[in-house]
Short mmCIF file of C-alpha atoms in Angstrom, two decimals:
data_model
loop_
_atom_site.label_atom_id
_atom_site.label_comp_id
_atom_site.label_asym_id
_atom_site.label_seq_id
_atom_site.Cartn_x
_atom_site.Cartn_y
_atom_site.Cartn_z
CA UNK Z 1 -0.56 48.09 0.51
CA UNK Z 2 -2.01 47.23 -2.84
CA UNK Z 3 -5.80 47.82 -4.17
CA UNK Z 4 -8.31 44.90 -3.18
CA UNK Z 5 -10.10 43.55 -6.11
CA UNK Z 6 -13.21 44.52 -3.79
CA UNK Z 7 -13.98 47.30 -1.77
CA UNK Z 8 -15.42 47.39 1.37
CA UNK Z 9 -18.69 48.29 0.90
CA UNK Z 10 -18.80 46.18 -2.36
CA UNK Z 11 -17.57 43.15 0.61
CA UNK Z 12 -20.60 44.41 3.11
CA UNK Z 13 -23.07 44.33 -0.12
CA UNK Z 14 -21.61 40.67 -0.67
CA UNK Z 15 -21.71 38.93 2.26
CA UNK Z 16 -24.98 40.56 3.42
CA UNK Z 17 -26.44 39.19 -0.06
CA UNK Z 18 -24.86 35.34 0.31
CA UNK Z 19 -24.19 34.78 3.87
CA UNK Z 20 -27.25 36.98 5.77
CA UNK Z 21 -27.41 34.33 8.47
CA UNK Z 22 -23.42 35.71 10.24
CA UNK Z 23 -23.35 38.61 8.32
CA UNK Z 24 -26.84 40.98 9.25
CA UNK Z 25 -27.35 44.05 11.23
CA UNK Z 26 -26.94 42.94 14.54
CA UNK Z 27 -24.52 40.62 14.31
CA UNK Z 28 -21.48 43.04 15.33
CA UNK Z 29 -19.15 42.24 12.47
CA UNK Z 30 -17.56 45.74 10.61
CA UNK Z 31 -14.69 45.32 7.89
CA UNK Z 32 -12.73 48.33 9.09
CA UNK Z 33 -9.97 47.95 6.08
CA UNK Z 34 -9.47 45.75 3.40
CA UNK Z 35 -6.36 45.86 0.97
CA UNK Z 36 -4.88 43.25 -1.36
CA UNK Z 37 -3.92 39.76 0.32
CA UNK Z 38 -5.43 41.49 3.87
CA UNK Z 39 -7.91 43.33 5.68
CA UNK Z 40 -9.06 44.10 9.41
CA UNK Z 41 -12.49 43.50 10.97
CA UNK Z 42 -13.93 44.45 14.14
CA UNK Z 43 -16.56 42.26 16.26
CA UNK Z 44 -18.37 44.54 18.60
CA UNK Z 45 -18.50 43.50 22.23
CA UNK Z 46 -21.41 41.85 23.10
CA UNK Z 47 -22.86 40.47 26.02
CA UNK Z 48 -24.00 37.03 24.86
CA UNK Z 49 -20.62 35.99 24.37
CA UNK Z 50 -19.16 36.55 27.31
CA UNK Z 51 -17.57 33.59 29.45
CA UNK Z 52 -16.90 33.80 33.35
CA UNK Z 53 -13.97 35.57 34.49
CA UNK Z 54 -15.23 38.75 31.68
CA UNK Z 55 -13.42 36.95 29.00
CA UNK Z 56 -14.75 36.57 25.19
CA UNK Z 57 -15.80 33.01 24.08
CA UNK Z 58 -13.45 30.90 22.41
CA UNK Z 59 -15.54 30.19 18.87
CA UNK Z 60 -16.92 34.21 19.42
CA UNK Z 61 -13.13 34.43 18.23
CA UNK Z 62 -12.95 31.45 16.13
CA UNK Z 63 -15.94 32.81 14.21
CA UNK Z 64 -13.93 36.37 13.88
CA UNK Z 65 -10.32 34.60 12.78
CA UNK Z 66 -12.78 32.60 10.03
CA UNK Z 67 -14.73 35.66 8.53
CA UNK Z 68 -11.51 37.50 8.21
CA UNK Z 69 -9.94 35.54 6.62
CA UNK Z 70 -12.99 35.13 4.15
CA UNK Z 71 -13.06 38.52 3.71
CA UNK Z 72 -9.17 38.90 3.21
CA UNK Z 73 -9.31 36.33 -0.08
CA UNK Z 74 -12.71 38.15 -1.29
CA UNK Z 75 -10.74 41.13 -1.08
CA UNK Z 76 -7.69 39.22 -3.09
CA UNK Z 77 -9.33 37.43 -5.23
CA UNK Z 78 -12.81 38.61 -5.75
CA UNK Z 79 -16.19 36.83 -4.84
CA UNK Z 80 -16.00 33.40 -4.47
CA UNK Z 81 -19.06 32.05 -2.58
CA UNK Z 82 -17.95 28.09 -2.11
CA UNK Z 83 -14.71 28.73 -0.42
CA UNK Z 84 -14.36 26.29 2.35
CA UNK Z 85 -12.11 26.51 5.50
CA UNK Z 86 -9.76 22.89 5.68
CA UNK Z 87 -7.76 23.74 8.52
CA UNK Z 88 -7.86 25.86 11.25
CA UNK Z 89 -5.36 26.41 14.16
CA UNK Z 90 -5.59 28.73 16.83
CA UNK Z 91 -3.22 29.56 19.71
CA UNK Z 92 -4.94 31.43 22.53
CA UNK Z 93 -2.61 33.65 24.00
CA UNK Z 94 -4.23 35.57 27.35
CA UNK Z 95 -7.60 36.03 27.58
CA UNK Z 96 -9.38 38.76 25.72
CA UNK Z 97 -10.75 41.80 27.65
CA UNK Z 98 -14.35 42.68 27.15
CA UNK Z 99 -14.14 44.73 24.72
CA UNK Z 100 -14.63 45.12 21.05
CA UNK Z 101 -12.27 42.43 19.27
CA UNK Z 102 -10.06 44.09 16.77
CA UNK Z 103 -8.76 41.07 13.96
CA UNK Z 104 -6.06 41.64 10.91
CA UNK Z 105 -6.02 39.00 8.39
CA UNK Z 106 -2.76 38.41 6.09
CA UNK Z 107 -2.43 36.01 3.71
CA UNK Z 108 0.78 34.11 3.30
CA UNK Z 109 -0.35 32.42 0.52
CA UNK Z 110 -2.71 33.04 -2.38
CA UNK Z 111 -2.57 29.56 -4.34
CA UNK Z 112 -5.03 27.89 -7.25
CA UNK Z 113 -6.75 25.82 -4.98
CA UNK Z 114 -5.53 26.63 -1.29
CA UNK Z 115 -5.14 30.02 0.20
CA UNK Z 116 -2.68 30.27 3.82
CA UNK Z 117 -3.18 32.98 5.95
CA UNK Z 118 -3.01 34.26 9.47
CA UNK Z 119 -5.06 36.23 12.04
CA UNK Z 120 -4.06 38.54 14.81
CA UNK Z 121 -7.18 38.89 17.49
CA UNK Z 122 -6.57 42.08 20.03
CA UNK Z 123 -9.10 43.88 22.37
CA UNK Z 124 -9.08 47.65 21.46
CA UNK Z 125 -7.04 49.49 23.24
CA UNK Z 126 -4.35 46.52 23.47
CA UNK Z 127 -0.82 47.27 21.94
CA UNK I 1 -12.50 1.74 29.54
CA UNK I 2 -11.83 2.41 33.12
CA UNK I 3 -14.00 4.42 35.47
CA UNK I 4 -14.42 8.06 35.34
CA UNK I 5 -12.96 10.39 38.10
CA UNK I 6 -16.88 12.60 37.82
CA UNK I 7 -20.19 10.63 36.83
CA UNK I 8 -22.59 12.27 33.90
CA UNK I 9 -24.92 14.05 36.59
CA UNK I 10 -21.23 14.88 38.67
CA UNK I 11 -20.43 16.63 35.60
CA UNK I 12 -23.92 18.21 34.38
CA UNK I 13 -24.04 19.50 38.30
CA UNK I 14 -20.25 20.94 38.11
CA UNK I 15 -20.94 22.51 34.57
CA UNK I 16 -24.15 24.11 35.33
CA UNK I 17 -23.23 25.70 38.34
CA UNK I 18 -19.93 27.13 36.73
CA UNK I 19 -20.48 27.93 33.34
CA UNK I 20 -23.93 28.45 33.43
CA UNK I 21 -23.64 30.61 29.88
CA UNK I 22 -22.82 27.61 27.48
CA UNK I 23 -24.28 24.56 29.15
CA UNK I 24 -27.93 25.32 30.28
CA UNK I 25 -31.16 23.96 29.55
CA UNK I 26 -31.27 25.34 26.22
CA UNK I 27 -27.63 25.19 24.91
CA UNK I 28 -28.71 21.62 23.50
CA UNK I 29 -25.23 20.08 24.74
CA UNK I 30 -25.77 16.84 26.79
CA UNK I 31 -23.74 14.49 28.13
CA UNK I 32 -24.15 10.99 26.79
CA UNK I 33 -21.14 9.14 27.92
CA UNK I 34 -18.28 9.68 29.99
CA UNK I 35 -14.90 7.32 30.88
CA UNK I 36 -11.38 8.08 32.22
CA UNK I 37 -9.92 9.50 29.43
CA UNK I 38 -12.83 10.36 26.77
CA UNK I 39 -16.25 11.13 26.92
CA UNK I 40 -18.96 11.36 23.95
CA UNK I 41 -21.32 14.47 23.86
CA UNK I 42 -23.98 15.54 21.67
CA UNK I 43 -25.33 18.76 20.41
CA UNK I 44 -28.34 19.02 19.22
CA UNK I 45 -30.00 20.32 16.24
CA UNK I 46 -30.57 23.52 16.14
CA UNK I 47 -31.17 26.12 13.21
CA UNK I 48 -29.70 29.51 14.18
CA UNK I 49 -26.26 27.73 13.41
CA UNK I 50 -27.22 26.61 10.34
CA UNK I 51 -25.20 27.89 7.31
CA UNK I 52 -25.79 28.13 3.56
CA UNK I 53 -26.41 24.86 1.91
CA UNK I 54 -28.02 23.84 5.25
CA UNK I 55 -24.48 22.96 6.96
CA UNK I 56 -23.47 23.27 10.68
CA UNK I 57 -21.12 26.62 11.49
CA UNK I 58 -17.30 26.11 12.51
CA UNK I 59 -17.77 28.25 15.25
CA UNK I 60 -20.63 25.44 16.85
CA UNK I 61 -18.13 23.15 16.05
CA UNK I 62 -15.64 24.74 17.66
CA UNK I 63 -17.45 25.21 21.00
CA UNK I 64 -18.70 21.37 20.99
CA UNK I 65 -15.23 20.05 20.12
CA UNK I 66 -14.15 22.42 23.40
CA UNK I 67 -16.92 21.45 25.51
CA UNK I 68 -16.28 17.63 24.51
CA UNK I 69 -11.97 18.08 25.60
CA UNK I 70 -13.39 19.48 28.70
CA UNK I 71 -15.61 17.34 30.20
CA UNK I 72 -13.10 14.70 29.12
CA UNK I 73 -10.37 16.44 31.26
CA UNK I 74 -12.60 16.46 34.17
CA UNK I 75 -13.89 13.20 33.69
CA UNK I 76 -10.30 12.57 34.40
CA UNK I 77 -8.85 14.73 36.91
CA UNK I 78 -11.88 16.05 38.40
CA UNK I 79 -13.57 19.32 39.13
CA UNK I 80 -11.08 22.03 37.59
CA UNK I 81 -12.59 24.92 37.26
CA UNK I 82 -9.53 27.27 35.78
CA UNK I 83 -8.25 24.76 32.39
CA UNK I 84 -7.98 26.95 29.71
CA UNK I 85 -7.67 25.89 25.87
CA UNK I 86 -4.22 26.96 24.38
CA UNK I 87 -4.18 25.34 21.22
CA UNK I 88 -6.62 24.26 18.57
CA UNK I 89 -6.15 22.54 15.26
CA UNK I 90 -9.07 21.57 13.38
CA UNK I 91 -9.48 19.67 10.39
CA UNK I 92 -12.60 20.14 8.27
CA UNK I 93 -13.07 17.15 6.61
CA UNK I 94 -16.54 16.96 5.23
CA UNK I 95 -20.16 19.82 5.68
CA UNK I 96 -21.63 18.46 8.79
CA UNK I 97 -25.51 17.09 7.77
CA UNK I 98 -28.87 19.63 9.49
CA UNK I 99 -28.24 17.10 12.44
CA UNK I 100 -27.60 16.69 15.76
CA UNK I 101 -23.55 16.39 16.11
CA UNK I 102 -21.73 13.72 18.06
CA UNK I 103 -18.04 14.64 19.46
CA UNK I 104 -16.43 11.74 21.22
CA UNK I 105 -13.15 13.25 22.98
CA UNK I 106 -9.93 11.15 23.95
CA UNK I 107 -7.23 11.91 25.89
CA UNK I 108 -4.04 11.22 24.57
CA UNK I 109 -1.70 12.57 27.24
CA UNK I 110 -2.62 14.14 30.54
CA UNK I 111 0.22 15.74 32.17
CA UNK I 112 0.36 18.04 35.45
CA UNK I 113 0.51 21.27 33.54
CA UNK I 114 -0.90 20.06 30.17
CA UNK I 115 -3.48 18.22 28.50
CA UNK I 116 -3.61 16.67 24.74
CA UNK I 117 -6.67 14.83 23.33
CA UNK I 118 -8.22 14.72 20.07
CA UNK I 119 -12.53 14.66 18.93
CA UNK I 120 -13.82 13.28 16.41
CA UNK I 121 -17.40 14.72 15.11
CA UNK I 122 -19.81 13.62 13.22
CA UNK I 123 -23.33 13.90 12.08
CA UNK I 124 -25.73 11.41 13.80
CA UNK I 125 -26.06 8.48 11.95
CA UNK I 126 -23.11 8.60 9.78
CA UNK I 127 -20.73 5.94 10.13
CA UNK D 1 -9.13 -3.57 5.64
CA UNK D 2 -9.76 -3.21 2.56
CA UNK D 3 -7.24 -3.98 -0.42
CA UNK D 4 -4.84 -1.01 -1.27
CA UNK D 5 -4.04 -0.18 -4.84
CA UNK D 6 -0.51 -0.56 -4.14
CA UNK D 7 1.27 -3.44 -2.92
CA UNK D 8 4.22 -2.88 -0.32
CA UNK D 9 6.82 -4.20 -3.20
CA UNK D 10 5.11 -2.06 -5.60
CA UNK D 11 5.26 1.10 -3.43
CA UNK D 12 9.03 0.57 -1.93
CA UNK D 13 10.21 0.05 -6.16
CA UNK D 14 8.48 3.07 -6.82
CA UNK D 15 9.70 4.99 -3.44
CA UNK D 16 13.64 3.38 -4.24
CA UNK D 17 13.49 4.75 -8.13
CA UNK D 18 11.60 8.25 -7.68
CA UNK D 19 12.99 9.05 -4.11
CA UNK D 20 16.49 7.72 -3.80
CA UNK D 21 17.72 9.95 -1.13
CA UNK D 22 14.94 9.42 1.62
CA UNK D 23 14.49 5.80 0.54
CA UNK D 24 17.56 3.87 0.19
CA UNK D 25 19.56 1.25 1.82
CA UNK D 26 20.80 3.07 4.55
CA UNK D 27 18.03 5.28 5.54
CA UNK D 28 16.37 2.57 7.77
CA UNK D 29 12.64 3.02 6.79
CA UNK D 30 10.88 -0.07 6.23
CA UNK D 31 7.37 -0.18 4.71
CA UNK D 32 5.56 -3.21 7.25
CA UNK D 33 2.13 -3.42 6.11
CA UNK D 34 -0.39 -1.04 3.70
CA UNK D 35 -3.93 -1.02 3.67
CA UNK D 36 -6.58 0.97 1.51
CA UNK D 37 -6.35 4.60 3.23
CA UNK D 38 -3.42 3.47 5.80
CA UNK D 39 0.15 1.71 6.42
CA UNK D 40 2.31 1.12 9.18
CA UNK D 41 6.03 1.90 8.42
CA UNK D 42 9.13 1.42 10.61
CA UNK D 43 12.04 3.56 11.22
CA UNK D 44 14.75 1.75 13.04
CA UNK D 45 17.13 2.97 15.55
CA UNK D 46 19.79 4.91 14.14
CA UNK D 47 22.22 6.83 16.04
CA UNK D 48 23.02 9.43 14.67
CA UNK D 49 19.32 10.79 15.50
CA UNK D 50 19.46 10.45 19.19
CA UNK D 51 19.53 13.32 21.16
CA UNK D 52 20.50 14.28 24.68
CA UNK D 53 18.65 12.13 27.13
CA UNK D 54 18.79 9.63 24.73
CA UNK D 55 15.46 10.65 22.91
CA UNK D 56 15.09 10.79 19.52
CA UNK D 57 15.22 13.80 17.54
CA UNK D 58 11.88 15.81 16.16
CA UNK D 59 12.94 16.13 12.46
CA UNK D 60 13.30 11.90 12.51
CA UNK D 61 9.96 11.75 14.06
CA UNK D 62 8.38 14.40 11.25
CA UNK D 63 10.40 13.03 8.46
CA UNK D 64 8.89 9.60 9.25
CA UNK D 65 5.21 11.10 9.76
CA UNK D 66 5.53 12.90 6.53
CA UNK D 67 6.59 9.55 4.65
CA UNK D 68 4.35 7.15 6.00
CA UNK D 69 1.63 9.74 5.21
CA UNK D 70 2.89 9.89 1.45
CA UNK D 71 2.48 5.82 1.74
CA UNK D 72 -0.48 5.87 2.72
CA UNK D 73 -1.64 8.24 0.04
CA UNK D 74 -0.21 6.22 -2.80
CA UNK D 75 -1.72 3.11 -1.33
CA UNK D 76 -4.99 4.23 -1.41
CA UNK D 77 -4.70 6.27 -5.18
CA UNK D 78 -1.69 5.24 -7.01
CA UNK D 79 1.90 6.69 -8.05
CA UNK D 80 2.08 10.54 -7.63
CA UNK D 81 5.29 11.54 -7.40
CA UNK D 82 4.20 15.54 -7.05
CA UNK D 83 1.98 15.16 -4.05
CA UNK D 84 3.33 17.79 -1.13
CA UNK D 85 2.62 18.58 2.07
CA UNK D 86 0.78 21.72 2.76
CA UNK D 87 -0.05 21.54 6.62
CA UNK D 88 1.81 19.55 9.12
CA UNK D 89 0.69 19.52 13.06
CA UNK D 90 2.51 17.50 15.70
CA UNK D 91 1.84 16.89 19.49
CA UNK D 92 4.67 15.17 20.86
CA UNK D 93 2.90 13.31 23.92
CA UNK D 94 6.63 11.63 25.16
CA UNK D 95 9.88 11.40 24.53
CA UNK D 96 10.26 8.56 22.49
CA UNK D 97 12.99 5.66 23.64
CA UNK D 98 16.16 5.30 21.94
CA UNK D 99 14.69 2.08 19.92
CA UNK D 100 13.01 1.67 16.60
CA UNK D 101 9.70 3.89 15.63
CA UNK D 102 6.98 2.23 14.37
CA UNK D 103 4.15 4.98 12.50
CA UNK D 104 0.67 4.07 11.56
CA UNK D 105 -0.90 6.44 8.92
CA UNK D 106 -4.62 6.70 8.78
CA UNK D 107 -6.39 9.08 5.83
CA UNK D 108 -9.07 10.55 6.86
CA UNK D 109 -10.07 12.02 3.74
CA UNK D 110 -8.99 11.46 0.20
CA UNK D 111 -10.30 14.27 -1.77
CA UNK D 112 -9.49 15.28 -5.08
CA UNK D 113 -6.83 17.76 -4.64
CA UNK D 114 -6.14 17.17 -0.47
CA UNK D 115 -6.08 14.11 2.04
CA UNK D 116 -6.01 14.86 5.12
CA UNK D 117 -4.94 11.90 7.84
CA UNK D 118 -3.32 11.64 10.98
CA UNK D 119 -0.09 9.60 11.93
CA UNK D 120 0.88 7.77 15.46
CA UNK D 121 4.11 7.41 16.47
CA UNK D 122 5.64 5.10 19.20
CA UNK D 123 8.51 3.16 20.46
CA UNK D 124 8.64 -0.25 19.03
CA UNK D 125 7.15 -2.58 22.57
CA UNK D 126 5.44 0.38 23.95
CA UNK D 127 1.45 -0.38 24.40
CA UNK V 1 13.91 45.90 20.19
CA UNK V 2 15.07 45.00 24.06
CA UNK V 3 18.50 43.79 24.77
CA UNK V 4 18.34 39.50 24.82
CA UNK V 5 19.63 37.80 28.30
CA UNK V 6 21.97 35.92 25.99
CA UNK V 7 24.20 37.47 23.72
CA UNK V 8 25.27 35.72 20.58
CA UNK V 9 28.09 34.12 21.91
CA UNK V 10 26.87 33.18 24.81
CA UNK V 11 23.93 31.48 23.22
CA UNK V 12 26.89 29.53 21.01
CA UNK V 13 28.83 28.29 23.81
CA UNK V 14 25.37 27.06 25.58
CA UNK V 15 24.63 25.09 22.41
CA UNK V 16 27.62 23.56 21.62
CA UNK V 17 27.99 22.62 24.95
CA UNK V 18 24.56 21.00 25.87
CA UNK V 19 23.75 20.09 22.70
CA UNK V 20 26.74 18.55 20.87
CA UNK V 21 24.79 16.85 18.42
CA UNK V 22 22.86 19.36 16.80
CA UNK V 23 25.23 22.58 16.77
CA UNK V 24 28.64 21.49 15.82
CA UNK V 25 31.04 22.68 13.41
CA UNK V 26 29.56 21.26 10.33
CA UNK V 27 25.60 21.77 11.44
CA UNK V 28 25.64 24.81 9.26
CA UNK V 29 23.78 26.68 11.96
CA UNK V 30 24.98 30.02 12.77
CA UNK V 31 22.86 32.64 14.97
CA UNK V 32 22.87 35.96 13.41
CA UNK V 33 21.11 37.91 15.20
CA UNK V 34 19.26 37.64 18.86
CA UNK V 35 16.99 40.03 20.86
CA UNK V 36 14.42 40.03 23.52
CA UNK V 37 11.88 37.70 22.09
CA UNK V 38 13.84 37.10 18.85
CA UNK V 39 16.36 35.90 16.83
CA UNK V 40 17.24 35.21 12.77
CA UNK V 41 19.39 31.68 12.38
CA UNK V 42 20.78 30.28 9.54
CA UNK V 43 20.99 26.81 7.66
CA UNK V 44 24.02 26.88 5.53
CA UNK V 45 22.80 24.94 2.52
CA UNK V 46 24.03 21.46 2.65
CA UNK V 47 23.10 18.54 -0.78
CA UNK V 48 22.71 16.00 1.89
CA UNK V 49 19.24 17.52 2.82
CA UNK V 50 17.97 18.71 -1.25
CA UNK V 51 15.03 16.64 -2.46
CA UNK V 52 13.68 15.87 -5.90
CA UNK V 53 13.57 18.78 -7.65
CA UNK V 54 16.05 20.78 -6.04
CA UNK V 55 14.00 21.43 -2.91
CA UNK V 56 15.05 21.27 0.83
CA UNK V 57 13.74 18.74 2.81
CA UNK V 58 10.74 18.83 5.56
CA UNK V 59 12.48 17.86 7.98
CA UNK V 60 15.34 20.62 7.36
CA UNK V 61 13.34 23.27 7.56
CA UNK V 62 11.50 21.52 11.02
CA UNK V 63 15.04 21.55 12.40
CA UNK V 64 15.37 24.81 11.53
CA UNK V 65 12.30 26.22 13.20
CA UNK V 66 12.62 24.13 16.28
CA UNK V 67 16.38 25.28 16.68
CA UNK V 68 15.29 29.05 15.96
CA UNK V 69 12.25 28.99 19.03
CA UNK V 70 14.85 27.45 21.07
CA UNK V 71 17.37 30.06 20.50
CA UNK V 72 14.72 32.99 20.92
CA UNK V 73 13.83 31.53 24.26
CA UNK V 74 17.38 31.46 25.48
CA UNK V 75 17.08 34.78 24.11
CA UNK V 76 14.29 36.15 26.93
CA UNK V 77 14.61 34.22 29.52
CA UNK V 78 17.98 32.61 29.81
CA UNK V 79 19.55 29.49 29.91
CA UNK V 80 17.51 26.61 29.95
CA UNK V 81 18.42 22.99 29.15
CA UNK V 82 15.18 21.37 29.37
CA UNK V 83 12.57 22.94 27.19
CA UNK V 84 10.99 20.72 25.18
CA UNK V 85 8.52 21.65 22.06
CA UNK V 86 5.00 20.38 22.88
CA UNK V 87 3.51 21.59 19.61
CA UNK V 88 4.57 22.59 16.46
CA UNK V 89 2.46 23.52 13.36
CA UNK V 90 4.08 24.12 10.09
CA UNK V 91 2.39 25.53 7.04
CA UNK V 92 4.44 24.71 3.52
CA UNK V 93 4.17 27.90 1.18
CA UNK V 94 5.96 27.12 -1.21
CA UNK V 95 8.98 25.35 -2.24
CA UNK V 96 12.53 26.21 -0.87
CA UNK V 97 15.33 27.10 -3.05
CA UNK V 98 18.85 25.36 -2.86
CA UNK V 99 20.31 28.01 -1.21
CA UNK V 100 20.63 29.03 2.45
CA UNK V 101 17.99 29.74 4.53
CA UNK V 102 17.14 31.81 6.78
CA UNK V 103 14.56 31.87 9.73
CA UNK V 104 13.52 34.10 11.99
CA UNK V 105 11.72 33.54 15.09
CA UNK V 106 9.36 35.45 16.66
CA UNK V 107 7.91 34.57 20.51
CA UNK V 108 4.10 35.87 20.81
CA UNK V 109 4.17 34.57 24.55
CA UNK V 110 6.34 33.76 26.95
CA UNK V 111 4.70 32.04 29.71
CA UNK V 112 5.51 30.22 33.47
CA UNK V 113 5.15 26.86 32.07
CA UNK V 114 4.65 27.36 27.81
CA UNK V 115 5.76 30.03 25.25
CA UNK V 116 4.40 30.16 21.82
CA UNK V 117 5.92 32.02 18.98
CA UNK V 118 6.07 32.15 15.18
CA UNK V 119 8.98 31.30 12.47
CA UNK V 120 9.53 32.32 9.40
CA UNK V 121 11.91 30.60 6.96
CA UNK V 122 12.98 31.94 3.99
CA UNK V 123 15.44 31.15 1.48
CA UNK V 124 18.19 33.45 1.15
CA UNK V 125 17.61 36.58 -1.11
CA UNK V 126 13.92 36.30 -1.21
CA UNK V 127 12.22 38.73 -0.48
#
């Protein structure tokens, strides 16, 4: 996988800087990876976000999918602080254990004006 | 529009006893309207999901546009406690205004196994 | 409704000179009515779409979403013959009937560089 | 990857036999390649379908995908005549070649009642 045009810890200093209200010490988010046109975040398991049945709320998941896939075009293209999200849509598969929620980015498509990408979610441990 | 399957205080009393972690006293979600087939439901203000530039999160989105497809399901069918979202496509079409949201829900198909609908939400007091 | 900026004669000379092989003679698509931001646009019955069961077949349903969406786009802003299609999402509710489609286009946004809208579908006589 | 329940050629007799209309002798469909959860089809290339510009057309490439899920559920769970696609979201990367393509389509669940899965189409020789 090709260099990012930012660095992990050049994303952390980033987001914590612009976008302190998701991205802050206690709000469970880690970028694990980042390379060009991809990355892979972890949200730590938390109890807040848990729905009945043990499961892990739906936008807990949405809110993952959407910050990795910010952080997979920072890491592409380099800091952009206005990018918007048009579309989003997500297929829930099973229900996520509680656990810590493990998500890959990968982007299809890094355009002018509109980047296309997509977002695995798995528990940890999950195959 | 014909007559709900579950009243307003059918469905706050259902709701509260099941999923007591996203629609209590202080989730700000009420109930404002329900029919066969739709319902409208507001969330109020509220600043912890505020965003930069003073904009409403996706993820608060999400969950209202959720909530709103569910009560409208059981304002249809009735108490089911077990529906489970398996698709979500979401259009972002404008920053929401620091406002309370309004997500009116319509069924567009309800089948034995599977439900469609589509919400529209808006910022109070937009057109 | 307000006034479109294209006039249905206006938009089927330009469709006939710039898109000959969707929009011809023979390709049964009839442009009924346009409005600023929306159209409605017939397909008639043709058999060669019909499928077992005596449905009609998905790509005839998507082709005619994806034109009367391109209508309603250059009814509400004027020839551009380079607009594409970046994101397409159907729900098919029913199987249609083996009769003419009628599709009503709505934008919901016109932005600068993306509209975003939503298209219905039905059998011609169904409510 | 896992043996299929359907072999190639079992897969083409089903087809041609249920469904005359789209997988005849001049569809320019061919199934290369099946597995458990899988397969990679082909669209012979074909001028009726080329747009402006030397592009294939939407609804090709819908056909394509649709026909490709189909076939990879044959694939894992046998025959069966009935399926019908409830949802289908398609993301346009970029412009297709005039040359054949080829999809390949991947299920991420199967289900009781719904399977969802991914496709890929590419034209031929791209990488």
């Amino acid at each position: 996988m090709a260099e990012p045009v930012m660095t992990v810890s050049e994303l952390e200093g980033f987001l914590a800087a612009e976008f302190p209200q998701f991205f802050h010490a206690t709000s469970g988010l880690t970028i694990e990876e980042v390379w060009l046109r991809g990355c892979r975040v972890r949200q730590s398991y938390c109890e807040a976000s848990i729905r009945p049945g043990g499961t892990i709320s739906g936008p807990t998941m949405m809110a993952l999918a959407d910050f990795s896939m910010y952080v997979a075009v920072l890491a592409s293209i380099g800091p952009v602080p206005l990018a918007v999200t048009t579309n989003l849509n997500i297929n829930f598969l099973r229900r996520p254990a509680p656990r810590d929620l493990l998500a890959e980015a990968r982007l299809l498509k890094v355009g002018k004006r509109l980047a296309v990408g997509e977002v695995t979610i798995q528990s940890e441990g999950d195959e």
